[in-house]
mmCIF file of the N, C-alpha and C atoms, coordinates in Angstrom:
data_MODEL
# 
_entry.id   MODEL 
# 
loop_
_atom_site.group_PDB 
_atom_site.id 
_atom_site.type_symbol 
_atom_site.label_atom_id 
_atom_site.label_alt_id 
_atom_site.label_comp_id 
_atom_site.label_asym_id 
_atom_site.label_entity_id 
_atom_site.label_seq_id 
_atom_site.pdbx_PDB_ins_code 
_atom_site.Cartn_x 
_atom_site.Cartn_y 
_atom_site.Cartn_z 
_atom_site.occupancy 
_atom_site.B_iso_or_equiv 
_atom_site.pdbx_formal_charge 
_atom_site.auth_seq_id 
_atom_site.auth_comp_id 
_atom_site.auth_asym_id 
_atom_site.auth_atom_id 
_atom_site.pdbx_PDB_model_num 
ATOM 1   N N  . MET A 1 1  ? -2.598 14.850 -14.718 1.00 0.00 ? 1  MET A N  1 
ATOM 2   C CA . MET A 1 1  ? -2.848 15.573 -13.547 1.00 0.00 ? 1  MET A CA 1 
ATOM 3   C C  . MET A 1 1  ? -2.076 14.662 -12.227 1.00 0.00 ? 1  MET A C  1 
ATOM 4   N N  . VAL A 1 2  ? -1.540 15.182 -11.455 1.00 0.00 ? 2  VAL A N  1 
ATOM 5   C CA . VAL A 1 2  ? -0.922 14.565 -10.463 1.00 0.00 ? 2  VAL A CA 1 
ATOM 6   C C  . VAL A 1 2  ? -1.667 14.779 -9.168  1.00 0.00 ? 2  VAL A C  1 
ATOM 7   N N  . HIS A 1 3  ? -1.875 13.505 -8.649  1.00 0.00 ? 3  HIS A N  1 
ATOM 8   C CA . HIS A 1 3  ? -2.644 13.315 -7.431  1.00 0.00 ? 3  HIS A CA 1 
ATOM 9   C C  . HIS A 1 3  ? -1.730 13.898 -6.169  1.00 0.00 ? 3  HIS A C  1 
ATOM 10  N N  . VAL A 1 4  ? -2.293 14.586 -5.473  1.00 0.00 ? 4  VAL A N  1 
ATOM 11  C CA . VAL A 1 4  ? -1.402 15.271 -4.206  1.00 0.00 ? 4  VAL A CA 1 
ATOM 12  C C  . VAL A 1 4  ? -2.346 14.686 -3.119  1.00 0.00 ? 4  VAL A C  1 
ATOM 13  N N  . SER A 1 5  ? -1.578 13.868 -2.333  1.00 0.00 ? 5  SER A N  1 
ATOM 14  C CA . SER A 1 5  ? -2.160 13.425 -0.990  1.00 0.00 ? 5  SER A CA 1 
ATOM 15  C C  . SER A 1 5  ? -2.537 14.392 0.112   1.00 0.00 ? 5  SER A C  1 
ATOM 16  N N  . SER A 1 6  ? -3.428 14.220 0.907   1.00 0.00 ? 6  SER A N  1 
ATOM 17  C CA . SER A 1 6  ? -3.758 15.230 2.027   1.00 0.00 ? 6  SER A CA 1 
ATOM 18  C C  . SER A 1 6  ? -2.560 15.236 2.934   1.00 0.00 ? 6  SER A C  1 
ATOM 19  N N  . SER A 1 7  ? -1.785 14.326 3.153   1.00 0.00 ? 7  SER A N  1 
ATOM 20  C CA . SER A 1 7  ? -0.674 14.230 4.094   1.00 0.00 ? 7  SER A CA 1 
ATOM 21  C C  . SER A 1 7  ? 0.589  14.691 3.187   1.00 0.00 ? 7  SER A C  1 
ATOM 22  N N  . THR A 1 8  ? 1.603  15.510 3.918   1.00 0.00 ? 8  THR A N  1 
ATOM 23  C CA . THR A 1 8  ? 2.751  15.798 3.400   1.00 0.00 ? 8  THR A CA 1 
ATOM 24  C C  . THR A 1 8  ? 3.887  15.002 2.972   1.00 0.00 ? 8  THR A C  1 
ATOM 25  N N  . ALA A 1 9  ? 4.661  15.104 2.264   1.00 0.00 ? 9  ALA A N  1 
ATOM 26  C CA . ALA A 1 9  ? 5.826  14.271 1.855   1.00 0.00 ? 9  ALA A CA 1 
ATOM 27  C C  . ALA A 1 9  ? 6.581  13.896 3.062   1.00 0.00 ? 9  ALA A C  1 
ATOM 28  N N  . ARG A 1 10 ? 6.739  14.789 4.069   1.00 0.00 ? 10 ARG A N  1 
ATOM 29  C CA . ARG A 1 10 ? 7.484  14.762 5.118   1.00 0.00 ? 10 ARG A CA 1 
ATOM 30  C C  . ARG A 1 10 ? 6.624  13.545 6.111   1.00 0.00 ? 10 ARG A C  1 
ATOM 31  N N  . GLU A 1 11 ? 5.373  13.781 6.294   1.00 0.00 ? 11 GLU A N  1 
ATOM 32  C CA . GLU A 1 11 ? 4.446  12.828 7.118   1.00 0.00 ? 11 GLU A CA 1 
ATOM 33  C C  . GLU A 1 11 ? 4.540  11.519 6.326   1.00 0.00 ? 11 GLU A C  1 
ATOM 34  N N  . ARG A 1 12 ? 4.474  11.317 4.992   1.00 0.00 ? 12 ARG A N  1 
ATOM 35  C CA . ARG A 1 12 ? 4.362  10.028 4.481   1.00 0.00 ? 12 ARG A CA 1 
ATOM 36  C C  . ARG A 1 12 ? 5.805  9.353  4.661   1.00 0.00 ? 12 ARG A C  1 
ATOM 37  N N  . PHE A 1 13 ? 6.931  10.108 4.419   1.00 0.00 ? 13 PHE A N  1 
ATOM 38  C CA . PHE A 1 13 ? 8.153  9.471  4.952   1.00 0.00 ? 13 PHE A CA 1 
ATOM 39  C C  . PHE A 1 13 ? 8.427  9.098  6.251   1.00 0.00 ? 13 PHE A C  1 
ATOM 40  N N  . ALA A 1 14 ? 7.628  9.978  7.141   1.00 0.00 ? 14 ALA A N  1 
ATOM 41  C CA . ALA A 1 14 ? 7.896  9.655  8.386   1.00 0.00 ? 14 ALA A CA 1 
ATOM 42  C C  . ALA A 1 14 ? 7.121  8.160  8.891   1.00 0.00 ? 14 ALA A C  1 
ATOM 43  N N  . ARG A 1 15 ? 6.017  8.063  8.179   1.00 0.00 ? 15 ARG A N  1 
ATOM 44  C CA . ARG A 1 15 ? 5.354  6.727  8.529   1.00 0.00 ? 15 ARG A CA 1 
ATOM 45  C C  . ARG A 1 15 ? 6.020  5.488  7.813   1.00 0.00 ? 15 ARG A C  1 
ATOM 46  N N  . ALA A 1 16 ? 6.553  5.929  6.725   1.00 0.00 ? 16 ALA A N  1 
ATOM 47  C CA . ALA A 1 16 ? 7.186  4.673  5.875   1.00 0.00 ? 16 ALA A CA 1 
ATOM 48  C C  . ALA A 1 16 ? 8.651  4.287  6.807   1.00 0.00 ? 16 ALA A C  1 
ATOM 49  N N  . MET A 1 17 ? 9.232  5.370  7.249   1.00 0.00 ? 17 MET A N  1 
ATOM 50  C CA . MET A 1 17 ? 10.570 5.037  8.036   1.00 0.00 ? 17 MET A CA 1 
ATOM 51  C C  . MET A 1 17 ? 10.171 4.131  9.429   1.00 0.00 ? 17 MET A C  1 
ATOM 52  N N  . ARG A 1 18 ? 9.051  4.802  9.972   1.00 0.00 ? 18 ARG A N  1 
ATOM 53  C CA . ARG A 1 18 ? 8.796  4.007  11.112  1.00 0.00 ? 18 ARG A CA 1 
ATOM 54  C C  . ARG A 1 18 ? 8.410  2.439  10.983  1.00 0.00 ? 18 ARG A C  1 
ATOM 55  N N  . THR A 1 19 ? 7.584  2.497  9.890   1.00 0.00 ? 19 THR A N  1 
ATOM 56  C CA . THR A 1 19 ? 7.065  1.130  9.603   1.00 0.00 ? 19 THR A CA 1 
ATOM 57  C C  . THR A 1 19 ? 8.174  0.134  9.409   1.00 0.00 ? 19 THR A C  1 
ATOM 58  N N  . LEU A 1 20 ? 9.046  0.581  8.661   1.00 0.00 ? 20 LEU A N  1 
ATOM 59  C CA . LEU A 1 20 ? 10.259 -0.235 8.028   1.00 0.00 ? 20 LEU A CA 1 
ATOM 60  C C  . LEU A 1 20 ? 11.282 -0.482 9.361   1.00 0.00 ? 20 LEU A C  1 
ATOM 61  N N  . ARG A 1 21 ? 11.358 0.497  10.273  1.00 0.00 ? 21 ARG A N  1 
ATOM 62  C CA . ARG A 1 21 ? 12.134 0.178  11.523  1.00 0.00 ? 21 ARG A CA 1 
ATOM 63  C C  . ARG A 1 21 ? 11.482 -0.542 12.303  1.00 0.00 ? 21 ARG A C  1 
ATOM 64  N N  . GLN A 1 22 ? 10.032 -0.676 12.586  1.00 0.00 ? 22 GLN A N  1 
ATOM 65  C CA . GLN A 1 22 ? 9.476  -1.455 13.359  1.00 0.00 ? 22 GLN A CA 1 
ATOM 66  C C  . GLN A 1 22 ? 9.350  -2.909 12.690  1.00 0.00 ? 22 GLN A C  1 
ATOM 67  N N  . THR A 1 23 ? 9.447  -3.090 11.268  1.00 0.00 ? 23 THR A N  1 
ATOM 68  C CA . THR A 1 23 ? 9.467  -4.419 10.619  1.00 0.00 ? 23 THR A CA 1 
ATOM 69  C C  . THR A 1 23 ? 10.933 -5.039 10.805  1.00 0.00 ? 23 THR A C  1 
ATOM 70  N N  . LYS A 1 24 ? 11.844 -4.333 11.111  1.00 0.00 ? 24 LYS A N  1 
ATOM 71  C CA . LYS A 1 24 ? 13.252 -4.787 11.234  1.00 0.00 ? 24 LYS A CA 1 
ATOM 72  C C  . LYS A 1 24 ? 13.373 -4.938 12.836  1.00 0.00 ? 24 LYS A C  1 
ATOM 73  N N  . GLY A 1 25 ? 12.590 -4.639 13.631  1.00 0.00 ? 25 GLY A N  1 
ATOM 74  C CA . GLY A 1 25 ? 12.406 -5.004 15.106  1.00 0.00 ? 25 GLY A CA 1 
ATOM 75  C C  . GLY A 1 25 ? 13.597 -4.083 15.752  1.00 0.00 ? 25 GLY A C  1 
ATOM 76  N N  . LEU A 1 26 ? 13.685 -2.914 15.322  1.00 0.00 ? 26 LEU A N  1 
ATOM 77  C CA . LEU A 1 26 ? 14.651 -1.991 15.678  1.00 0.00 ? 26 LEU A CA 1 
ATOM 78  C C  . LEU A 1 26 ? 13.932 -0.878 16.635  1.00 0.00 ? 26 LEU A C  1 
ATOM 79  N N  . SER A 1 27 ? 14.224 -0.547 17.715  1.00 0.00 ? 27 SER A N  1 
ATOM 80  C CA . SER A 1 27 ? 13.781 0.773  18.591  1.00 0.00 ? 27 SER A CA 1 
ATOM 81  C C  . SER A 1 27 ? 14.515 2.024  17.884  1.00 0.00 ? 27 SER A C  1 
ATOM 82  N N  . GLN A 1 28 ? 13.779 3.243  18.271  1.00 0.00 ? 28 GLN A N  1 
ATOM 83  C CA . GLN A 1 28 ? 14.247 4.251  17.805  1.00 0.00 ? 28 GLN A CA 1 
ATOM 84  C C  . GLN A 1 28 ? 15.859 4.532  18.179  1.00 0.00 ? 28 GLN A C  1 
ATOM 85  N N  . GLU A 1 29 ? 16.045 4.159  19.282  1.00 0.00 ? 29 GLU A N  1 
ATOM 86  C CA . GLU A 1 29 ? 17.362 4.184  19.971  1.00 0.00 ? 29 GLU A CA 1 
ATOM 87  C C  . GLU A 1 29 ? 18.505 3.239  18.922  1.00 0.00 ? 29 GLU A C  1 
ATOM 88  N N  . ASP A 1 30 ? 17.895 2.105  18.740  1.00 0.00 ? 30 ASP A N  1 
ATOM 89  C CA . ASP A 1 30 ? 18.687 1.032  18.028  1.00 0.00 ? 30 ASP A CA 1 
ATOM 90  C C  . ASP A 1 30 ? 19.295 2.064  16.545  1.00 0.00 ? 30 ASP A C  1 
ATOM 91  N N  . LEU A 1 31 ? 17.952 2.391  15.897  1.00 0.00 ? 31 LEU A N  1 
ATOM 92  C CA . LEU A 1 31 ? 18.282 3.195  14.684  1.00 0.00 ? 31 LEU A CA 1 
ATOM 93  C C  . LEU A 1 31 ? 19.117 4.287  14.666  1.00 0.00 ? 31 LEU A C  1 
ATOM 94  N N  . ALA A 1 32 ? 18.890 5.007  15.845  1.00 0.00 ? 32 ALA A N  1 
ATOM 95  C CA . ALA A 1 32 ? 19.686 6.235  15.934  1.00 0.00 ? 32 ALA A CA 1 
ATOM 96  C C  . ALA A 1 32 ? 21.324 6.034  15.994  1.00 0.00 ? 32 ALA A C  1 
ATOM 97  N N  . GLU A 1 33 ? 21.596 4.826  16.919  1.00 0.00 ? 33 GLU A N  1 
ATOM 98  C CA . GLU A 1 33 ? 22.746 4.409  17.075  1.00 0.00 ? 33 GLU A CA 1 
ATOM 99  C C  . GLU A 1 33 ? 23.388 3.909  15.712  1.00 0.00 ? 33 GLU A C  1 
ATOM 100 N N  . ARG A 1 34 ? 22.742 2.995  14.934  1.00 0.00 ? 34 ARG A N  1 
ATOM 101 C CA . ARG A 1 34 ? 23.177 2.623  13.723  1.00 0.00 ? 34 ARG A CA 1 
ATOM 102 C C  . ARG A 1 34 ? 23.432 3.702  12.691  1.00 0.00 ? 34 ARG A C  1 
ATOM 103 N N  . ALA A 1 35 ? 22.669 4.970  12.862  1.00 0.00 ? 35 ALA A N  1 
ATOM 104 C CA . ALA A 1 35 ? 22.727 5.829  11.846  1.00 0.00 ? 35 ALA A CA 1 
ATOM 105 C C  . ALA A 1 35 ? 23.809 6.979  12.454  1.00 0.00 ? 35 ALA A C  1 
ATOM 106 N N  . GLY A 1 36 ? 24.265 6.923  13.484  1.00 0.00 ? 36 GLY A N  1 
ATOM 107 C CA . GLY A 1 36 ? 25.005 8.030  14.036  1.00 0.00 ? 36 GLY A CA 1 
ATOM 108 C C  . GLY A 1 36 ? 24.251 9.288  14.384  1.00 0.00 ? 36 GLY A C  1 
ATOM 109 N N  . LEU A 1 37 ? 22.953 9.143  14.680  1.00 0.00 ? 37 LEU A N  1 
ATOM 110 C CA . LEU A 1 37 ? 22.220 10.383 15.058  1.00 0.00 ? 37 LEU A CA 1 
ATOM 111 C C  . LEU A 1 37 ? 21.734 10.200 16.506  1.00 0.00 ? 37 LEU A C  1 
ATOM 112 N N  . HIS A 1 38 ? 20.990 11.399 16.772  1.00 0.00 ? 38 HIS A N  1 
ATOM 113 C CA . HIS A 1 38 ? 20.647 11.375 18.167  1.00 0.00 ? 38 HIS A CA 1 
ATOM 114 C C  . HIS A 1 38 ? 19.137 10.872 18.155  1.00 0.00 ? 38 HIS A C  1 
ATOM 115 N N  . ARG A 1 39 ? 18.913 10.078 19.295  1.00 0.00 ? 39 ARG A N  1 
ATOM 116 C CA . ARG A 1 39 ? 17.574 9.206  19.161  1.00 0.00 ? 39 ARG A CA 1 
ATOM 117 C C  . ARG A 1 39 ? 16.406 10.425 19.238  1.00 0.00 ? 39 ARG A C  1 
ATOM 118 N N  . ASN A 1 40 ? 16.579 11.541 19.923  1.00 0.00 ? 40 ASN A N  1 
ATOM 119 C CA . ASN A 1 40 ? 15.437 12.696 19.655  1.00 0.00 ? 40 ASN A CA 1 
ATOM 120 C C  . ASN A 1 40 ? 15.275 13.067 18.211  1.00 0.00 ? 40 ASN A C  1 
ATOM 121 N N  . TYR A 1 41 ? 16.253 13.014 17.520  1.00 0.00 ? 41 TYR A N  1 
ATOM 122 C CA . TYR A 1 41 ? 16.272 13.485 16.186  1.00 0.00 ? 41 TYR A CA 1 
ATOM 123 C C  . TYR A 1 41 ? 15.422 12.306 15.260  1.00 0.00 ? 41 TYR A C  1 
ATOM 124 N N  . ILE A 1 42 ? 15.664 11.076 15.623  1.00 0.00 ? 42 ILE A N  1 
ATOM 125 C CA . ILE A 1 42 ? 14.905 9.983  14.968  1.00 0.00 ? 42 ILE A CA 1 
ATOM 126 C C  . ILE A 1 42 ? 13.548 10.119 15.261  1.00 0.00 ? 42 ILE A C  1 
ATOM 127 N N  . GLY A 1 43 ? 13.145 10.439 16.682  1.00 0.00 ? 43 GLY A N  1 
ATOM 128 C CA . GLY A 1 43 ? 11.735 10.592 16.956  1.00 0.00 ? 43 GLY A CA 1 
ATOM 129 C C  . GLY A 1 43 ? 11.153 11.593 16.227  1.00 0.00 ? 43 GLY A C  1 
ATOM 130 N N  . SER A 1 44 ? 11.966 12.708 16.202  1.00 0.00 ? 44 SER A N  1 
ATOM 131 C CA . SER A 1 44 ? 11.201 13.999 15.739  1.00 0.00 ? 44 SER A CA 1 
ATOM 132 C C  . SER A 1 44 ? 10.991 13.775 14.143  1.00 0.00 ? 44 SER A C  1 
ATOM 133 N N  . VAL A 1 45 ? 11.849 13.028 13.510  1.00 0.00 ? 45 VAL A N  1 
ATOM 134 C CA . VAL A 1 45 ? 11.684 12.699 12.066  1.00 0.00 ? 45 VAL A CA 1 
ATOM 135 C C  . VAL A 1 45 ? 10.484 11.719 11.880  1.00 0.00 ? 45 VAL A C  1 
ATOM 136 N N  . GLU A 1 46 ? 10.329 10.876 12.846  1.00 0.00 ? 46 GLU A N  1 
ATOM 137 C CA . GLU A 1 46 ? 9.082  9.911  12.617  1.00 0.00 ? 46 GLU A CA 1 
ATOM 138 C C  . GLU A 1 46 ? 7.845  10.475 12.975  1.00 0.00 ? 46 GLU A C  1 
ATOM 139 N N  . ARG A 1 47 ? 7.828  11.718 13.887  1.00 0.00 ? 47 ARG A N  1 
ATOM 140 C CA . ARG A 1 47 ? 6.670  12.417 14.080  1.00 0.00 ? 47 ARG A CA 1 
ATOM 141 C C  . ARG A 1 47 ? 6.372  13.397 12.966  1.00 0.00 ? 47 ARG A C  1 
ATOM 142 N N  . GLY A 1 48 ? 7.260  13.511 12.069  1.00 0.00 ? 48 GLY A N  1 
ATOM 143 C CA . GLY A 1 48 ? 7.048  14.350 10.784  1.00 0.00 ? 48 GLY A CA 1 
ATOM 144 C C  . GLY A 1 48 ? 7.220  15.907 11.147  1.00 0.00 ? 48 GLY A C  1 
ATOM 145 N N  . GLU A 1 49 ? 8.169  16.013 12.223  1.00 0.00 ? 49 GLU A N  1 
ATOM 146 C CA . GLU A 1 49 ? 8.262  17.309 12.780  1.00 0.00 ? 49 GLU A CA 1 
ATOM 147 C C  . GLU A 1 49 ? 9.552  18.045 12.060  1.00 0.00 ? 49 GLU A C  1 
ATOM 148 N N  . ARG A 1 50 ? 10.369 17.412 11.199  1.00 0.00 ? 50 ARG A N  1 
ATOM 149 C CA . ARG A 1 50 ? 11.608 17.653 10.791  1.00 0.00 ? 50 ARG A CA 1 
ATOM 150 C C  . ARG A 1 50 ? 11.629 17.454 9.293   1.00 0.00 ? 50 ARG A C  1 
ATOM 151 N N  . ASN A 1 51 ? 12.204 18.452 8.616   1.00 0.00 ? 51 ASN A N  1 
ATOM 152 C CA . ASN A 1 51 ? 12.669 18.260 7.211   1.00 0.00 ? 51 ASN A CA 1 
ATOM 153 C C  . ASN A 1 51 ? 14.032 17.602 7.313   1.00 0.00 ? 51 ASN A C  1 
ATOM 154 N N  . VAL A 1 52 ? 14.144 16.393 6.631   1.00 0.00 ? 52 VAL A N  1 
ATOM 155 C CA . VAL A 1 52 ? 15.381 15.912 7.074   1.00 0.00 ? 52 VAL A CA 1 
ATOM 156 C C  . VAL A 1 52 ? 16.388 16.130 5.614   1.00 0.00 ? 52 VAL A C  1 
ATOM 157 N N  . GLY A 1 53 ? 17.672 16.428 5.876   1.00 0.00 ? 53 GLY A N  1 
ATOM 158 C CA . GLY A 1 53 ? 18.525 16.647 4.934   1.00 0.00 ? 53 GLY A CA 1 
ATOM 159 C C  . GLY A 1 53 ? 18.932 15.521 4.157   1.00 0.00 ? 53 GLY A C  1 
ATOM 160 N N  . ILE A 1 54 ? 19.369 15.665 2.959   1.00 0.00 ? 54 ILE A N  1 
ATOM 161 C CA . ILE A 1 54 ? 19.862 14.329 2.195   1.00 0.00 ? 54 ILE A CA 1 
ATOM 162 C C  . ILE A 1 54 ? 20.882 13.512 2.712   1.00 0.00 ? 54 ILE A C  1 
ATOM 163 N N  . ASP A 1 55 ? 21.853 14.146 3.431   1.00 0.00 ? 55 ASP A N  1 
ATOM 164 C CA . ASP A 1 55 ? 23.084 13.415 3.975   1.00 0.00 ? 55 ASP A CA 1 
ATOM 165 C C  . ASP A 1 55 ? 22.328 12.490 5.203   1.00 0.00 ? 55 ASP A C  1 
ATOM 166 N N  . ASN A 1 56 ? 21.349 12.843 5.915   1.00 0.00 ? 56 ASN A N  1 
ATOM 167 C CA . ASN A 1 56 ? 20.758 12.085 7.040   1.00 0.00 ? 56 ASN A CA 1 
ATOM 168 C C  . ASN A 1 56 ? 19.898 11.241 6.422   1.00 0.00 ? 56 ASN A C  1 
ATOM 169 N N  . LEU A 1 57 ? 19.169 11.562 5.330   1.00 0.00 ? 57 LEU A N  1 
ATOM 170 C CA . LEU A 1 57 ? 18.126 10.628 4.582   1.00 0.00 ? 57 LEU A CA 1 
ATOM 171 C C  . LEU A 1 57 ? 19.197 9.287  4.226   1.00 0.00 ? 57 LEU A C  1 
ATOM 172 N N  . GLU A 1 58 ? 20.201 9.532  3.752   1.00 0.00 ? 58 GLU A N  1 
ATOM 173 C CA . GLU A 1 58 ? 21.246 8.596  3.450   1.00 0.00 ? 58 GLU A CA 1 
ATOM 174 C C  . GLU A 1 58 ? 21.687 7.524  4.677   1.00 0.00 ? 58 GLU A C  1 
ATOM 175 N N  . ARG A 1 59 ? 21.911 8.555  5.548   1.00 0.00 ? 59 ARG A N  1 
ATOM 176 C CA . ARG A 1 59 ? 22.387 7.733  6.903   1.00 0.00 ? 59 ARG A CA 1 
ATOM 177 C C  . ARG A 1 59 ? 21.117 6.701  7.489   1.00 0.00 ? 59 ARG A C  1 
ATOM 178 N N  . ILE A 1 60 ? 20.178 7.128  7.511   1.00 0.00 ? 60 ILE A N  1 
ATOM 179 C CA . ILE A 1 60 ? 18.820 6.433  7.798   1.00 0.00 ? 60 ILE A CA 1 
ATOM 180 C C  . ILE A 1 60 ? 18.619 5.205  6.891   1.00 0.00 ? 60 ILE A C  1 
ATOM 181 N N  . ALA A 1 61 ? 18.626 5.399  5.804   1.00 0.00 ? 61 ALA A N  1 
ATOM 182 C CA . ALA A 1 61 ? 18.612 4.302  4.865   1.00 0.00 ? 61 ALA A CA 1 
ATOM 183 C C  . ALA A 1 61 ? 19.607 3.368  5.108   1.00 0.00 ? 61 ALA A C  1 
ATOM 184 N N  . GLN A 1 62 ? 20.755 3.583  5.169   1.00 0.00 ? 62 GLN A N  1 
ATOM 185 C CA . GLN A 1 62 ? 21.995 2.665  5.499   1.00 0.00 ? 62 GLN A CA 1 
ATOM 186 C C  . GLN A 1 62 ? 21.655 2.030  6.658   1.00 0.00 ? 62 GLN A C  1 
ATOM 187 N N  . ALA A 1 63 ? 21.306 2.571  7.721   1.00 0.00 ? 63 ALA A N  1 
ATOM 188 C CA . ALA A 1 63 ? 20.984 2.009  8.880   1.00 0.00 ? 63 ALA A CA 1 
ATOM 189 C C  . ALA A 1 63 ? 19.901 1.100  8.882   1.00 0.00 ? 63 ALA A C  1 
ATOM 190 N N  . LEU A 1 64 ? 18.921 1.285  7.978   1.00 0.00 ? 64 LEU A N  1 
ATOM 191 C CA . LEU A 1 64 ? 17.824 0.491  7.820   1.00 0.00 ? 64 LEU A CA 1 
ATOM 192 C C  . LEU A 1 64 ? 18.007 -0.682 6.756   1.00 0.00 ? 64 LEU A C  1 
ATOM 193 N N  . GLU A 1 65 ? 19.537 -0.613 6.422   1.00 0.00 ? 65 GLU A N  1 
ATOM 194 C CA . GLU A 1 65 ? 19.804 -1.542 5.503   1.00 0.00 ? 65 GLU A CA 1 
ATOM 195 C C  . GLU A 1 65 ? 18.925 -1.713 4.092   1.00 0.00 ? 65 GLU A C  1 
ATOM 196 N N  . THR A 1 66 ? 18.675 -0.318 3.602   1.00 0.00 ? 66 THR A N  1 
ATOM 197 C CA . THR A 1 66 ? 17.761 -0.379 2.340   1.00 0.00 ? 66 THR A CA 1 
ATOM 198 C C  . THR A 1 66 ? 18.476 0.885  1.455   1.00 0.00 ? 66 THR A C  1 
ATOM 199 N N  . GLU A 1 67 ? 17.970 0.850  0.270   1.00 0.00 ? 67 GLU A N  1 
ATOM 200 C CA . GLU A 1 67 ? 18.482 1.908  -0.757  1.00 0.00 ? 67 GLU A CA 1 
ATOM 201 C C  . GLU A 1 67 ? 17.569 3.082  -0.373  1.00 0.00 ? 67 GLU A C  1 
ATOM 202 N N  . LEU A 1 68 ? 18.334 4.426  -0.299  1.00 0.00 ? 68 LEU A N  1 
ATOM 203 C CA . LEU A 1 68 ? 17.669 5.601  -0.064  1.00 0.00 ? 68 LEU A CA 1 
ATOM 204 C C  . LEU A 1 68 ? 16.317 5.637  -1.031  1.00 0.00 ? 68 LEU A C  1 
ATOM 205 N N  . ILE A 1 69 ? 16.510 5.319  -2.331  1.00 0.00 ? 69 ILE A N  1 
ATOM 206 C CA . ILE A 1 69 ? 15.487 5.429  -3.470  1.00 0.00 ? 69 ILE A CA 1 
ATOM 207 C C  . ILE A 1 69 ? 14.222 4.674  -2.936  1.00 0.00 ? 69 ILE A C  1 
ATOM 208 N N  . ASP A 1 70 ? 14.570 3.346  -2.301  1.00 0.00 ? 70 ASP A N  1 
ATOM 209 C CA . ASP A 1 70 ? 13.632 2.373  -1.907  1.00 0.00 ? 70 ASP A CA 1 
ATOM 210 C C  . ASP A 1 70 ? 12.790 3.046  -0.660  1.00 0.00 ? 70 ASP A C  1 
ATOM 211 N N  . LEU A 1 71 ? 13.417 3.619  0.230   1.00 0.00 ? 71 LEU A N  1 
ATOM 212 C CA . LEU A 1 71 ? 12.917 4.239  1.362   1.00 0.00 ? 71 LEU A CA 1 
ATOM 213 C C  . LEU A 1 71 ? 12.086 5.295  1.109   1.00 0.00 ? 71 LEU A C  1 
ATOM 214 N N  . ILE A 1 72 ? 12.442 6.214  0.196   1.00 0.00 ? 72 ILE A N  1 
ATOM 215 C CA . ILE A 1 72 ? 11.615 7.134  -0.403  1.00 0.00 ? 72 ILE A CA 1 
ATOM 216 C C  . ILE A 1 72 ? 10.404 6.704  -1.102  1.00 0.00 ? 72 ILE A C  1 
ATOM 217 N N  . GLY A 1 73 ? 10.685 5.477  -1.927  1.00 0.00 ? 73 GLY A N  1 
ATOM 218 C CA . GLY A 1 73 ? 9.472  5.214  -2.694  1.00 0.00 ? 73 GLY A CA 1 
ATOM 219 C C  . GLY A 1 73 ? 8.388  4.685  -1.813  1.00 0.00 ? 73 GLY A C  1 
ATOM 220 N N  . ARG A 1 74 ? 8.642  3.998  -0.724  1.00 0.00 ? 74 ARG A N  1 
ATOM 221 C CA . ARG A 1 74 ? 7.668  3.631  0.306   1.00 0.00 ? 74 ARG A CA 1 
ATOM 222 C C  . ARG A 1 74 ? 6.982  4.486  0.727   1.00 0.00 ? 74 ARG A C  1 
ATOM 223 N N  . SER A 1 75 ? 6.992  5.791  0.534   1.00 0.00 ? 75 SER A N  1 
ATOM 224 C CA . SER A 1 75 ? 6.412  7.014  1.264   1.00 0.00 ? 75 SER A CA 1 
ATOM 225 C C  . SER A 1 75 ? 5.274  7.535  0.236   1.00 0.00 ? 75 SER A C  1 
ATOM 226 N N  . ASP A 1 76 ? 5.434  6.950  -1.081  1.00 0.00 ? 76 ASP A N  1 
ATOM 227 C CA . ASP A 1 76 ? 4.403  7.317  -2.097  1.00 0.00 ? 76 ASP A CA 1 
ATOM 228 C C  . ASP A 1 76 ? 3.014  6.883  -1.721  1.00 0.00 ? 76 ASP A C  1 
# 
Protein backbone atom coordinates (compact mmCIF):
# COMPACT_ATOMS: atom_id res chain seq x y z
CA MET A 1 0.00 0.00 0.00
CA VAL A 2 1.30 3.43 -0.94
CA HIS A 3 1.15 6.12 1.71
CA VAL A 4 -0.29 9.37 0.39
CA SER A 5 0.50 12.53 2.29
CA SER A 6 -2.23 15.02 3.06
CA SER A 7 -0.29 17.65 1.11
CA THR A 8 -0.08 17.54 -2.65
CA ALA A 9 3.08 16.76 -4.60
CA ARG A 10 3.05 20.38 -5.73
CA GLU A 11 3.02 21.61 -2.11
CA ARG A 12 5.76 19.21 -1.08
CA PHE A 13 7.91 20.28 -4.03
CA ALA A 14 7.30 23.94 -3.15
CA ARG A 15 8.56 23.40 0.41
CA ALA A 16 11.61 21.47 -0.80
CA MET A 17 12.48 24.13 -3.36
CA ARG A 18 12.09 26.97 -0.83
CA THR A 19 14.17 25.15 1.77
CA LEU A 20 17.00 24.45 -0.68
CA ARG A 21 16.92 28.03 -2.00
CA GLN A 22 17.12 29.41 1.53
CA THR A 23 19.88 26.96 2.49
CA LYS A 24 21.91 28.28 -0.42
CA GLY A 25 21.29 31.86 0.72
CA LEU A 26 19.41 32.85 -2.42
CA SER A 27 16.47 35.22 -2.63
CA GLN A 28 13.58 34.43 -4.93
CA GLU A 29 14.93 37.14 -7.22
CA ASP A 30 18.39 35.52 -7.27
CA LEU A 31 16.90 32.15 -8.14
CA ALA A 32 14.69 33.64 -10.82
CA GLU A 33 17.64 35.37 -12.45
CA ARG A 34 19.78 32.22 -12.37
CA ALA A 35 16.94 30.15 -13.84
CA GLY A 36 15.92 32.72 -16.45
CA LEU A 37 12.42 32.90 -15.01
CA HIS A 38 10.34 35.76 -13.62
CA ARG A 39 10.53 36.35 -9.87
CA ASN A 40 6.72 36.26 -9.63
CA TYR A 41 6.80 32.80 -11.21
CA ILE A 42 9.30 31.54 -8.62
CA GLY A 43 7.13 32.96 -5.83
CA SER A 44 4.02 31.27 -7.15
CA VAL A 45 5.86 27.95 -7.45
CA GLU A 46 7.06 28.26 -3.85
CA ARG A 47 3.51 28.95 -2.69
CA GLY A 48 2.34 25.80 -4.45
CA GLU A 49 0.13 27.75 -6.83
CA ARG A 50 1.59 26.39 -10.07
CA ASN A 51 2.07 23.07 -11.71
CA VAL A 52 5.61 23.38 -13.02
CA GLY A 53 6.52 22.05 -16.45
CA ILE A 54 9.47 19.70 -16.82
CA ASP A 55 11.60 22.28 -18.63
CA ASN A 56 11.16 24.79 -15.81
CA LEU A 57 11.80 22.10 -13.20
CA GLU A 58 15.13 21.47 -14.89
CA ARG A 59 15.95 25.19 -15.03
CA ILE A 60 15.18 25.56 -11.32
CA ALA A 61 17.28 22.53 -10.40
CA GLN A 62 20.22 23.83 -12.44
CA ALA A 63 19.89 27.26 -10.86
CA LEU A 64 19.97 25.59 -7.43
CA GLU A 65 23.04 23.60 -8.54
CA THR A 66 21.39 20.26 -7.91
CA GLU A 67 20.15 17.37 -10.01
CA LEU A 68 16.47 17.41 -10.86
CA ILE A 69 16.01 13.93 -9.39
CA ASP A 70 17.55 15.13 -6.10
CA LEU A 71 15.28 18.17 -5.96
CA ILE A 72 12.22 16.07 -6.62
CA GLY A 73 13.42 13.45 -4.15
CA ARG A 74 13.56 16.10 -1.42
CA SER A 75 9.82 16.56 -1.77
CA ASP A 76 8.96 13.00 -0.68
